[in-house]
Tab-separated table of C-alpha atoms in Angstrom:
chain	number	residue	atom	x	y	z
A	1	UNK	CA	15.608	15.064	18.878
A	2	UNK	CA	19.181	15.649	17.768
A	3	UNK	CA	20.407	18.842	16.093
A	4	UNK	CA	24.089	17.887	16.122
A	5	UNK	CA	26.242	17.363	13.058
A	6	UNK	CA	29.442	15.375	12.597
A	7	UNK	CA	28.657	13.220	15.640
A	8	UNK	CA	27.908	9.602	16.539
A	9	UNK	CA	24.411	9.040	17.880
A	10	UNK	CA	23.240	5.935	19.769
A	11	UNK	CA	19.732	5.163	20.966
A	12	UNK	CA	18.557	1.927	22.574
A	13	UNK	CA	14.816	1.495	23.102
A	14	UNK	CA	14.698	-2.077	24.290
A	15	UNK	CA	14.332	-2.190	28.056
A	16	UNK	CA	11.448	-4.288	29.378
A	17	UNK	CA	10.343	-5.183	25.841
A	18	UNK	CA	8.239	-2.085	25.305
A	19	UNK	CA	4.673	-2.643	24.092
A	20	UNK	CA	1.986	-0.446	22.529
A	21	UNK	CA	3.929	2.824	22.492
A	22	UNK	CA	4.607	5.506	19.897
A	23	UNK	CA	8.179	6.715	19.499
A	24	UNK	CA	9.095	9.649	17.252
A	25	UNK	CA	12.759	10.384	16.583
A	26	UNK	CA	13.947	13.554	14.824
A	27	UNK	CA	17.490	13.922	13.478
A	28	UNK	CA	18.220	17.414	12.143
A	29	UNK	CA	22.023	17.385	11.781
A	30	UNK	CA	24.082	16.062	8.874
A	31	UNK	CA	27.227	13.959	8.488
A	32	UNK	CA	26.253	11.936	11.588
A	33	UNK	CA	26.696	8.241	12.336
A	34	UNK	CA	23.290	7.072	13.603
A	35	UNK	CA	22.724	3.752	15.412
A	36	UNK	CA	19.278	2.756	16.714
A	37	UNK	CA	18.168	-0.432	18.512
A	38	UNK	CA	14.544	-1.359	19.183
A	39	UNK	CA	12.942	-4.269	21.044
A	40	UNK	CA	9.216	-3.747	21.205
A	41	UNK	CA	5.859	-5.221	20.332
A	42	UNK	CA	2.817	-3.695	18.636
A	43	UNK	CA	4.377	-0.240	18.710
A	44	UNK	CA	4.737	2.627	16.243
A	45	UNK	CA	8.201	3.998	15.529
A	46	UNK	CA	8.648	7.081	13.346
A	47	UNK	CA	12.134	8.282	12.379
A	48	UNK	CA	12.395	11.685	10.669
A	49	UNK	CA	15.794	12.386	9.111
A	50	UNK	CA	16.236	15.960	7.948
A	51	UNK	CA	20.011	15.886	7.411
A	52	UNK	CA	22.189	14.580	4.587
A	53	UNK	CA	25.431	12.705	4.019
A	54	UNK	CA	25.226	10.453	7.089
A	55	UNK	CA	28.321	8.282	7.405
A	56	UNK	CA	29.944	5.911	9.889
A	57	UNK	CA	33.610	4.888	10.070
A	58	UNK	CA	34.795	2.005	7.961
A	59	UNK	CA	34.521	-1.444	9.547
A	60	UNK	CA	37.433	-3.888	9.509
A	61	UNK	CA	39.715	-3.806	6.494
A	62	UNK	CA	37.232	-2.021	4.285
A	63	UNK	CA	38.120	1.446	3.101
A	64	UNK	CA	34.502	2.162	2.318
A	65	UNK	CA	32.341	3.884	4.938
A	66	UNK	CA	29.578	1.806	6.478
A	67	UNK	CA	25.960	2.976	6.227
A	68	UNK	CA	25.348	6.245	8.035
A	69	UNK	CA	21.993	5.064	9.431
A	70	UNK	CA	21.918	1.672	11.135
A	71	UNK	CA	18.750	0.228	12.687
A	72	UNK	CA	18.182	-3.129	14.368
A	73	UNK	CA	14.614	-3.978	15.374
A	74	UNK	CA	13.583	-7.162	17.170
A	75	UNK	CA	9.828	-7.121	17.303
A	76	UNK	CA	6.480	-8.468	16.256
A	77	UNK	CA	3.580	-6.306	15.193
A	78	UNK	CA	5.544	-3.056	15.025
A	79	UNK	CA	5.242	-0.329	12.408
A	80	UNK	CA	8.537	1.360	11.481
A	81	UNK	CA	8.384	4.512	9.336
A	82	UNK	CA	11.558	6.147	8.023
A	83	UNK	CA	11.199	9.593	6.428
A	84	UNK	CA	14.413	10.490	4.594
A	85	UNK	CA	14.423	14.166	3.660
A	86	UNK	CA	18.155	14.434	2.967
A	87	UNK	CA	20.421	13.038	0.296
A	88	UNK	CA	23.670	11.165	-0.329
A	89	UNK	CA	23.735	8.413	2.288
A	90	UNK	CA	22.921	4.752	2.801
A	91	UNK	CA	20.819	3.103	5.485
A	92	UNK	CA	20.846	-0.445	6.823
A	93	UNK	CA	17.748	-1.746	8.623
A	94	UNK	CA	17.808	-5.285	10.077
A	95	UNK	CA	14.397	-6.676	11.042
A	96	UNK	CA	14.082	-9.769	13.221
A	97	UNK	CA	10.606	-11.250	13.038
A	98	UNK	CA	7.938	-11.631	10.382
A	99	UNK	CA	5.223	-9.141	11.309
A	100	UNK	CA	7.047	-5.783	11.401
A	101	UNK	CA	5.853	-3.384	8.703
A	102	UNK	CA	8.541	-1.082	7.312
A	103	UNK	CA	7.590	2.103	5.486
A	104	UNK	CA	10.347	4.145	3.814
A	105	UNK	CA	9.902	7.484	2.092
A	106	UNK	CA	12.909	8.869	0.214
A	107	UNK	CA	12.350	12.575	-0.310
A	108	UNK	CA	16.024	13.205	-1.065
A	109	UNK	CA	18.159	11.840	-3.865
A	110	UNK	CA	21.119	9.471	-4.131
A	111	UNK	CA	19.961	7.514	-1.071
A	112	UNK	CA	20.173	3.742	-0.633
A	113	UNK	CA	17.946	2.033	1.913
A	114	UNK	CA	18.465	-1.674	2.590
A	115	UNK	CA	16.016	-3.682	4.704
A	116	UNK	CA	17.349	-7.102	5.721
A	117	UNK	CA	14.776	-9.547	7.042
A	118	UNK	CA	16.119	-12.262	9.338
A	119	UNK	CA	14.033	-15.084	10.767
A	120	UNK	CA	15.024	-15.807	14.373
A	121	UNK	CA	13.853	-17.411	17.592
A	122	UNK	CA	13.623	-15.656	20.951
A	123	UNK	CA	16.886	-14.181	22.132
A	124	UNK	CA	18.571	-14.962	18.809
A	125	UNK	CA	18.860	-18.573	20.015
A	126	UNK	CA	18.491	-19.791	16.440
A	127	UNK	CA	19.443	-17.236	13.854
A	128	UNK	CA	18.590	-17.317	11.058
A	129	UNK	CA	15.548	-19.507	11.510
A	130	UNK	CA	12.590	-20.261	9.307
A	131	UNK	CA	11.404	-18.561	6.176
A	132	UNK	CA	10.613	-14.882	5.823
A	133	UNK	CA	10.790	-14.529	2.032
A	134	UNK	CA	7.387	-13.629	0.539
A	135	UNK	CA	5.871	-13.203	4.005
A	136	UNK	CA	6.935	-9.623	4.604
A	137	UNK	CA	5.098	-6.522	3.451
A	138	UNK	CA	6.543	-3.025	3.180
A	139	UNK	CA	5.898	0.386	1.665
A	140	UNK	CA	8.467	2.348	-0.342
A	141	UNK	CA	8.017	5.722	-2.015
A	142	UNK	CA	10.797	7.660	-3.721
A	143	UNK	CA	10.157	11.306	-4.502
A	144	UNK	CA	13.832	11.952	-5.240
A	145	UNK	CA	16.004	10.558	-7.995
A	146	UNK	CA	18.776	7.960	-8.223
A	147	UNK	CA	17.505	6.259	-5.073
A	148	UNK	CA	17.753	2.539	-4.356
A	149	UNK	CA	15.526	0.472	-2.084
A	150	UNK	CA	16.736	-3.046	-1.289
A	151	UNK	CA	15.131	-6.017	0.451
A	152	UNK	CA	17.402	-8.867	1.504
A	153	UNK	CA	15.928	-12.053	2.967
A	154	UNK	CA	18.124	-14.234	5.180
A	155	UNK	CA	16.247	-17.512	5.602
A	156	UNK	CA	17.204	-20.432	7.777
A	157	UNK	CA	17.703	-23.798	6.137
A	158	UNK	CA	15.943	-25.614	8.989
A	159	UNK	CA	12.662	-25.956	7.093
A	160	UNK	CA	11.277	-28.611	4.791
A	161	UNK	CA	11.245	-26.475	1.654
A	162	UNK	CA	13.599	-23.478	1.784
A	163	UNK	CA	13.254	-21.072	-1.139
A	164	UNK	CA	15.794	-20.980	-3.912
A	165	UNK	CA	18.583	-18.469	-3.484
A	166	UNK	CA	18.247	-15.296	-5.526
A	167	UNK	CA	21.447	-13.430	-6.305
A	168	UNK	CA	21.250	-9.684	-5.794
A	169	UNK	CA	19.471	-8.119	-8.746
A	170	UNK	CA	17.995	-4.691	-9.423
A	171	UNK	CA	15.051	-3.508	-11.477
A	172	UNK	CA	13.442	-0.078	-11.921
A	173	UNK	CA	11.405	0.787	-8.832
A	174	UNK	CA	7.745	0.109	-9.596
A	175	UNK	CA	4.697	-1.577	-8.012
A	176	UNK	CA	4.353	-3.849	-6.153
A	177	UNK	CA	7.838	-3.147	-4.772
A	178	UNK	CA	7.407	0.618	-4.463
A	179	UNK	CA	6.473	3.890	-6.122
A	180	UNK	CA	8.955	6.146	-7.918
A	181	UNK	CA	8.173	9.789	-8.664
A	182	UNK	CA	11.777	10.660	-9.524
A	183	UNK	CA	14.087	9.256	-12.167
A	184	UNK	CA	16.539	6.347	-12.146
A	185	UNK	CA	15.121	4.837	-8.936
A	186	UNK	CA	15.833	1.126	-8.397
A	187	UNK	CA	14.611	-1.840	-6.394
A	188	UNK	CA	17.082	-4.524	-5.385
A	189	UNK	CA	16.336	-7.968	-3.963
A	190	UNK	CA	18.367	-10.895	-2.671
A	191	UNK	CA	17.374	-14.193	-1.025
A	192	UNK	CA	19.928	-16.341	0.745
A	193	UNK	CA	19.277	-19.596	2.571
A	194	UNK	CA	22.765	-19.867	3.975
A	195	UNK	CA	23.020	-20.939	7.607
A	196	UNK	CA	25.703	-18.287	8.133
A	197	UNK	CA	24.065	-14.862	8.216
A	198	UNK	CA	25.809	-11.787	6.859
A	199	UNK	CA	28.163	-9.947	9.202
A	200	UNK	CA	26.309	-7.621	11.539
A	201	UNK	CA	23.085	-9.629	11.682
A	202	UNK	CA	21.703	-11.816	14.469
A	203	UNK	CA	22.535	-9.211	17.089
A	204	UNK	CA	21.879	-5.636	18.060
A	205	UNK	CA	24.229	-2.937	16.868
């Protein structure tokens, strides 16, 4: 549990490839920069975020702040639940593997949660690798307003029939992509079969 504000938080739960455990993380403070790494199998991870306005310093030449919540998870068979009670921040979740179930609940407003699925082989030896588009399942519920939930699929081109690229597009959040109980909630999707993954993927934070 962290009750700090205006701080940078790091947590690595990856030693010995943890299996069959339950991890609950509580962040109470606001204006933090949160970075979480997970390497586990068949485990349950619950992240409760009670603060708002998470933000990390700008990266490179960009003047824009990077997402305030950054998660990298290399796993199979895990369940990752993110409960976002606060407002006004963006989150970036990178999932390596094809059997990790992500559940996001946006209780606050003006939040953007992006889940990037990356096919990979053990140890990131080949990354991206294979096809993850249309194999993943997730759960998204927005109780707040003006929230965005994105899924981005980074698929390797080393398969017989890679999917067609889909440029980033948004639609109103609705089934089967998620449930919206607020107003002006959106779902965004992108599929890229490029062999060069986006910056910040194919590695831990």
